[in-house]
Amino acid sequence: MKDPSERIGYLIWQISQAYTLRFERALRPLGLTQTQFSTLVRLSLDGPLSSAELARRCGVTAQSIGTALRSLVERGLVERHPHPTHGKIIEMCVTAAGEALAQQGETALEPCEQETLEPFLPQEQELVRAHLRRMLGALNAPALGPGNGSQYDGT
């Protein structure tokens, strides 16, 4: 039997668990979950998207994005608008309040980022990010956003 710490999946899972606790703790005062925060950031960066594309880019299920969107719409952080050319598609758009809250979330998460990268020298930190983006691109390219290997057009 192989030691679990020799498996990349185990290491990613353990890092994810540890980071998620810090991430959730940092966002709790803002009343945001990880999925809600990711939704606000994706919409702020990428513009209007369908809920299906949001789910792909956030790496969550359609049900999870639906729950996050309901709450964000109720809070006035996201609005629904008909797609300009596809009659059946509803796009989600971030409001000014949603963008402001996403920015507050970014600020709140900065200590998590610093703590996570602390073991690495400054020149190694970008290399760590690059390797993680490469792994993510291989497993879920839409999560990298448009122009980063995503095969989806936002619909």
Coordinates of N, CA and C in Angstrom, one line a residue:
M1 N 0.8 -1.2 0.0 CA 0.0 0.0 0.0 C 0.9 1.2 0.0
K2 N 0.5 2.2 -0.8 CA 1.3 3.5 -0.9 C 0.9 4.5 0.1
D3 N 1.8 5.2 0.7 CA 1.6 6.2 1.6 C 0.8 7.3 0.9
P4 N -0.4 7.7 1.5 CA -1.2 8.7 0.9 C -0.5 10.0 0.5
S5 N 0.5 10.4 1.3 CA 1.2 11.7 1.1 C 2.0 11.6 -0.2
E6 N 2.1 10.4 -0.8 CA 2.8 10.3 -2.1 C 1.9 10.4 -3.3
R7 N 0.6 10.6 -3.0 CA -0.4 10.7 -4.1 C -0.8 12.2 -4.2
I8 N -0.8 12.7 -5.4 CA -1.1 14.1 -5.7 C -2.6 14.4 -5.2
G9 N -3.5 13.5 -5.5 CA -4.9 13.7 -5.1 C -5.0 13.9 -3.6
Y10 N -4.4 13.1 -2.8 CA -4.4 13.2 -1.4 C -3.8 14.6 -0.9
L11 N -2.7 15.0 -1.5 CA -2.1 16.3 -1.1 C -3.0 17.4 -1.5
I12 N -3.6 17.4 -2.7 CA -4.5 18.5 -3.1 C -5.7 18.5 -2.2
W13 N -6.2 17.3 -1.9 CA -7.4 17.3 -1.0 C -7.1 17.9 0.4
Q14 N -5.9 17.5 1.0 CA -5.5 18.0 2.3 C -5.3 19.5 2.3
I15 N -4.6 20.0 1.2 CA -4.4 21.4 1.1 C -5.7 22.1 0.9
S16 N -6.6 21.6 0.1 CA -7.9 22.2 -0.1 C -8.7 22.3 1.1
Q17 N -8.7 21.2 1.9 CA -9.4 21.2 3.2 C -8.9 22.3 4.1
A18 N -7.6 22.4 4.3 CA -7.0 23.4 5.1 C -7.2 24.8 4.6
Y19 N -7.1 25.0 3.3 CA -7.3 26.3 2.8 C -8.8 26.8 2.8
T20 N -9.7 25.8 2.6 CA -11.1 26.1 2.6 C -11.5 26.6 4.0
L21 N -11.0 26.0 5.0 CA -11.3 26.5 6.4 C -10.9 28.0 6.6
R22 N -9.8 28.3 6.1 CA -9.3 29.7 6.2 C -10.1 30.6 5.3
F23 N -10.4 30.2 4.1 CA -11.2 30.9 3.1 C -12.6 31.2 3.6
E24 N -13.2 30.2 4.2 CA -14.6 30.4 4.7 C -14.6 31.4 5.9
R25 N -13.6 31.2 6.8 CA -13.5 32.1 7.9 C -13.3 33.5 7.5
A26 N -12.5 33.8 6.5 CA -12.2 35.1 6.0 C -13.5 35.8 5.3
L27 N -14.3 34.9 4.7 CA -15.5 35.5 4.0 C -16.7 35.5 4.8
R28 N -16.7 34.8 6.0 CA -17.9 34.8 6.8 C -18.4 36.2 7.2
P29 N -17.5 37.1 7.7 CA -18.0 38.4 8.0 C -18.7 39.2 6.9
L30 N -18.4 38.8 5.7 CA -19.0 39.4 4.5 C -20.3 38.8 4.1
G31 N -20.6 37.7 4.8 CA -21.8 36.9 4.5 C -21.8 36.2 3.1
L32 N -20.6 35.8 2.8 CA -20.4 35.1 1.5 C -19.9 33.6 1.7
T33 N -20.3 32.7 0.9 CA -19.8 31.4 0.8 C -18.7 31.4 -0.3
Q34 N -18.0 30.3 -0.4 CA -16.9 30.2 -1.4 C -17.5 30.3 -2.8
T35 N -18.7 29.6 -3.0 CA -19.3 29.6 -4.3 C -19.8 31.0 -4.6
Q36 N -20.4 31.7 -3.7 CA -21.0 33.0 -3.9 C -19.8 34.0 -4.2
F37 N -18.7 33.9 -3.5 CA -17.6 34.8 -3.8 C -17.0 34.5 -5.2
S38 N -16.8 33.2 -5.5 CA -16.3 32.9 -6.9 C -17.3 33.4 -8.0
T39 N -18.6 33.3 -7.7 CA -19.5 33.8 -8.7 C -19.4 35.3 -8.9
L40 N -19.3 36.0 -7.8 CA -19.1 37.5 -7.9 C -17.8 37.8 -8.7
V41 N -16.7 37.1 -8.4 CA -15.5 37.4 -9.0 C -15.5 37.1 -10.5
R42 N -16.1 35.9 -10.9 CA -16.2 35.5 -12.3 C -17.0 36.5 -13.0
L43 N -18.1 36.9 -12.5 CA -19.0 37.9 -13.2 C -18.3 39.2 -13.3
S44 N -17.6 39.6 -12.3 CA -16.8 40.9 -12.3 C -15.7 40.9 -13.4
L45 N -15.1 39.7 -13.5 CA -13.9 39.6 -14.5 C -14.4 39.3 -15.9
D46 N -15.4 38.4 -16.0 CA -15.8 37.9 -17.3 C -17.0 38.5 -17.9
G47 N -17.8 39.3 -17.2 CA -19.0 39.9 -17.7 C -20.2 38.9 -17.6
P48 N -21.3 39.2 -18.2 CA -22.5 38.4 -18.1 C -22.3 37.0 -18.5
L49 N -22.8 36.0 -17.8 CA -22.6 34.6 -18.1 C -23.9 33.9 -17.7
S50 N -24.2 32.8 -18.4 CA -25.3 31.9 -18.0 C -25.0 31.2 -16.8
S51 N -26.0 30.7 -16.1 CA -25.7 29.9 -14.9 C -24.9 28.6 -15.2
A52 N -25.1 28.0 -16.3 CA -24.4 26.8 -16.7 C -22.9 27.1 -16.9
E53 N -22.6 28.3 -17.5 CA -21.2 28.6 -17.7 C -20.6 29.0 -16.4
L54 N -21.3 29.7 -15.6 CA -20.8 30.1 -14.2 C -20.5 28.8 -13.4
A55 N -21.3 27.8 -13.5 CA -21.0 26.5 -12.8 C -19.7 25.9 -13.3
R56 N -19.5 25.9 -14.6 CA -18.3 25.4 -15.2 C -17.1 26.2 -14.7
R57 N -17.2 27.5 -14.8 CA -16.0 28.3 -14.4 C -15.7 28.3 -12.9
C58 N -16.8 28.1 -12.1 CA -16.6 28.0 -10.7 C -16.2 26.6 -10.2
G59 N -16.4 25.6 -11.1 CA -16.1 24.3 -10.8 C -17.0 23.7 -9.8
V60 N -18.3 24.0 -9.9 CA -19.4 23.5 -9.0 C -20.5 23.0 -9.8
T61 N -21.4 22.3 -9.1 CA -22.6 21.7 -9.8 C -23.6 22.8 -10.2
A62 N -24.5 22.5 -11.1 CA -25.6 23.4 -11.4 C -26.4 23.8 -10.2
Q63 N -26.7 22.8 -9.3 CA -27.4 23.0 -8.1 C -26.7 24.0 -7.2
S64 N -25.4 23.8 -7.0 CA -24.7 24.7 -6.1 C -24.7 26.2 -6.7
I65 N -24.5 26.3 -8.0 CA -24.5 27.7 -8.5 C -25.9 28.3 -8.4
G66 N -27.0 27.4 -8.6 CA -28.4 27.9 -8.5 C -28.6 28.5 -7.1
T67 N -28.2 27.7 -6.1 CA -28.3 28.2 -4.7 C -27.6 29.5 -4.4
A68 N -26.3 29.5 -4.9 CA -25.5 30.8 -4.7 C -26.2 31.9 -5.4
L69 N -26.7 31.7 -6.6 CA -27.3 32.8 -7.4 C -28.6 33.3 -6.8
R70 N -29.4 32.4 -6.3 CA -30.6 32.9 -5.6 C -30.3 33.8 -4.5
S71 N -29.4 33.5 -3.7 CA -29.0 34.4 -2.5 C -28.4 35.7 -3.0
L72 N -27.6 35.6 -4.0 CA -26.9 36.9 -4.5 C -28.0 37.8 -5.2
V73 N -28.9 37.2 -5.9 CA -30.0 38.0 -6.5 C -30.8 38.7 -5.4
E74 N -31.2 37.9 -4.4 CA -32.0 38.4 -3.3 C -31.3 39.6 -2.6
R75 N -30.0 39.5 -2.5 CA -29.2 40.6 -1.8 C -28.9 41.7 -2.8
G76 N -29.3 41.7 -4.0 CA -29.1 42.8 -5.0 C -27.6 42.8 -5.5
L77 N -26.9 41.7 -5.4 CA -25.5 41.6 -5.8 C -25.4 41.2 -7.2
V78 N -26.4 40.5 -7.7 CA -26.4 39.9 -9.1 C -27.8 40.2 -9.6
E79 N -27.9 40.4 -10.9 CA -29.2 40.6 -11.6 C -29.3 39.6 -12.8
R80 N -30.5 39.2 -13.1 CA -30.8 38.3 -14.3 C -31.2 39.2 -15.4
H81 N -30.7 38.9 -16.6 CA -31.1 39.6 -17.8 C -31.2 38.6 -19.0
P82 N -32.1 38.8 -19.9 CA -32.2 38.0 -21.1 C -30.9 38.1 -21.9
H83 N -30.4 37.0 -22.5 CA -29.3 37.0 -23.4 C -29.6 37.8 -24.6
P84 N -28.7 38.6 -25.1 CA -29.1 39.5 -26.3 C -29.4 38.8 -27.6
T85 N -29.0 37.6 -27.8 CA -29.3 36.8 -29.0 C -29.9 35.5 -28.8
H86 N -29.7 34.8 -27.7 CA -30.3 33.5 -27.4 C -31.5 33.7 -26.5
G87 N -32.7 33.5 -27.1 CA -33.9 33.8 -26.4 C -34.2 33.0 -25.1
K88 N -33.7 31.8 -25.1 CA -33.9 31.0 -23.9 C -32.9 31.1 -22.8
I89 N -31.8 31.8 -23.0 CA -30.7 31.9 -22.1 C -30.9 33.2 -21.2
I90 N -30.8 33.0 -19.9 CA -30.7 34.1 -19.0 C -29.3 34.3 -18.5
E91 N -28.8 35.5 -18.6 CA -27.5 35.8 -18.2 C -27.5 36.4 -16.8
M92 N -26.5 36.1 -16.1 CA -26.3 36.7 -14.7 C -25.3 37.9 -14.9
C93 N -25.6 39.0 -14.2 CA -24.7 40.2 -14.3 C -24.5 40.7 -12.9
V94 N -23.3 41.0 -12.6 CA -22.9 41.5 -11.2 C -23.3 43.0 -11.2
T95 N -23.8 43.4 -10.0 CA -24.2 44.8 -9.8 C -23.0 45.5 -9.2
A96 N -23.1 46.8 -9.1 CA -22.0 47.6 -8.5 C -21.7 47.2 -7.1
A97 N -22.8 46.9 -6.4 CA -22.7 46.4 -5.0 C -22.0 45.0 -4.9
G98 N -22.3 44.2 -5.9 CA -21.7 42.9 -6.0 C -20.2 43.0 -6.3
E99 N -19.8 43.9 -7.2 CA -18.4 44.1 -7.5 C -17.7 44.6 -6.3
A100 N -18.3 45.6 -5.5 CA -17.7 46.1 -4.3 C -17.5 45.0 -3.3
L101 N -18.4 44.1 -3.1 CA -18.3 43.1 -2.2 C -17.2 42.1 -2.6
A102 N -17.2 41.8 -3.9 CA -16.1 40.9 -4.4 C -14.7 41.5 -4.1
Q103 N -14.6 42.8 -4.2 CA -13.3 43.4 -3.9 C -13.0 43.3 -2.4
Q104 N -14.0 43.5 -1.6 CA -13.8 43.3 -0.1 C -13.4 41.9 0.2
G105 N -14.0 41.0 -0.5 CA -13.6 39.6 -0.4 C -12.1 39.3 -0.7
E106 N -11.7 39.9 -1.8 CA -10.3 39.8 -2.3 C -9.4 40.3 -1.2
T107 N -9.7 41.5 -0.6 CA -8.9 42.0 0.5 C -8.9 41.1 1.7
A108 N -10.1 40.5 2.1 CA -10.2 39.6 3.2 C -9.4 38.4 3.0
L109 N -9.2 37.9 1.8 CA -8.5 36.7 1.5 C -7.0 36.8 1.4
E110 N -6.5 38.1 1.3 CA -5.1 38.3 1.1 C -4.3 37.6 2.2
P111 N -4.7 37.7 3.5 CA -3.9 36.9 4.5 C -3.8 35.4 4.3
C112 N -4.9 34.8 3.8 CA -4.9 33.4 3.4 C -3.9 33.1 2.4
E113 N -3.9 34.0 1.3 CA -2.9 33.8 0.2 C -1.5 33.9 0.8
Q114 N -1.2 34.9 1.6 CA 0.1 35.1 2.1 C 0.6 33.9 3.0
E115 N -0.3 33.4 3.9 CA 0.0 32.3 4.7 C 0.3 31.0 3.9
T116 N -0.5 30.8 2.9 CA -0.3 29.6 2.0 C 1.0 29.6 1.3
L117 N 1.4 30.8 0.8 CA 2.6 30.9 0.0 C 3.9 31.2 0.9
E118 N 3.7 31.3 2.2 CA 4.8 31.7 3.1 C 6.0 30.7 3.0
P119 N 5.7 29.4 2.8 CA 6.9 28.5 2.7 C 7.8 28.7 1.5
F120 N 7.3 29.5 0.5 CA 8.1 29.6 -0.7 C 8.8 31.0 -0.8
L121 N 9.9 31.0 -1.4 CA 10.6 32.2 -1.7 C 9.8 33.0 -2.7
P122 N 9.9 34.4 -2.7 CA 9.1 35.2 -3.6 C 9.2 34.7 -5.1
Q123 N 10.4 34.3 -5.5 CA 10.5 33.9 -6.9 C 9.9 32.6 -7.2
E124 N 9.7 31.8 -6.1 CA 9.0 30.5 -6.3 C 7.5 30.6 -6.3
Q125 N 7.0 31.7 -5.7 CA 5.5 31.8 -5.5 C 4.8 31.8 -6.9
E126 N 5.3 32.6 -7.8 CA 4.7 32.6 -9.2 C 4.8 31.2 -9.9
L127 N 5.9 30.5 -9.6 CA 6.0 29.2 -10.2 C 5.0 28.2 -9.6
V128 N 4.7 28.3 -8.3 CA 3.7 27.5 -7.7 C 2.3 27.8 -8.3
R129 N 2.0 29.1 -8.5 CA 0.7 29.5 -9.1 C 0.7 29.0 -10.6
A130 N 1.8 29.1 -11.3 CA 1.8 28.6 -12.7 C 1.5 27.1 -12.8
H131 N 2.2 26.3 -11.9 CA 2.0 24.9 -11.9 C 0.5 24.5 -11.5
L132 N 0.0 25.2 -10.5 CA -1.4 25.0 -10.2 C -2.4 25.3 -11.3
R133 N -2.1 26.5 -12.0 CA -3.0 26.8 -13.1 C -2.9 25.8 -14.2
R134 N -1.7 25.3 -14.4 CA -1.5 24.2 -15.4 C -2.3 23.0 -15.1
M135 N -2.2 22.6 -13.8 CA -3.0 21.4 -13.4 C -4.5 21.7 -13.5
L136 N -5.0 22.8 -13.1 CA -6.4 23.2 -13.3 C -6.8 23.2 -14.7
G137 N -5.9 23.7 -15.6 CA -6.2 23.7 -17.0 C -6.4 22.3 -17.6
A138 N -5.7 21.4 -17.0 CA -5.8 20.0 -17.5 C -7.1 19.3 -17.0
L139 N -7.5 19.8 -15.8 CA -8.7 19.1 -15.2 C -10.0 19.9 -15.4
N140 N -9.9 21.2 -15.5 CA -11.2 22.1 -15.6 C -10.8 23.4 -16.2
A141 N -10.5 23.4 -17.5 CA -10.0 24.6 -18.2 C -11.0 25.8 -18.1
P142 N -12.3 25.6 -18.1 CA -13.2 26.7 -18.0 C -13.0 27.5 -16.7
A143 N -12.5 26.9 -15.6 CA -12.3 27.6 -14.4 C -11.2 28.7 -14.5
L144 N -10.4 28.6 -15.6 CA -9.4 29.6 -15.8 C -9.9 30.9 -16.5
G145 N -11.2 30.8 -16.9 CA -11.8 31.9 -17.6 C -11.5 32.0 -19.1
P146 N -12.1 33.0 -19.8 CA -12.0 33.0 -21.2 C -10.5 33.3 -21.7
G147 N -10.2 32.7 -22.8 CA -8.9 32.9 -23.3 C -7.8 32.1 -22.7
N148 N -8.2 31.2 -21.8 CA -7.2 30.4 -21.0 C -7.4 28.9 -21.3
G149 N -7.8 28.6 -22.5 CA -8.1 27.2 -22.8 C -9.5 26.7 -22.7
S150 N -10.4 27.7 -22.3 CA -11.8 27.3 -22.2 C -12.4 27.1 -23.5
Q151 N -13.2 26.0 -23.6 CA -13.9 25.7 -24.9 C -15.3 26.3 -24.9
Y152 N -15.7 26.9 -23.9 CA -17.1 27.4 -23.7 C -17.2 28.8 -24.1
D153 N -18.4 29.2 -24.6 CA -18.6 30.6 -25.1 C -19.5 31.4 -24.2
G154 N -19.7 30.9 -23.0 CA -20.5 31.7 -22.0 C -22.0 31.3 -22.0
T155 N -22.4 30.4 -22.9 CA -23.8 30.0 -23.0 C -24.1 28.7 -22.3

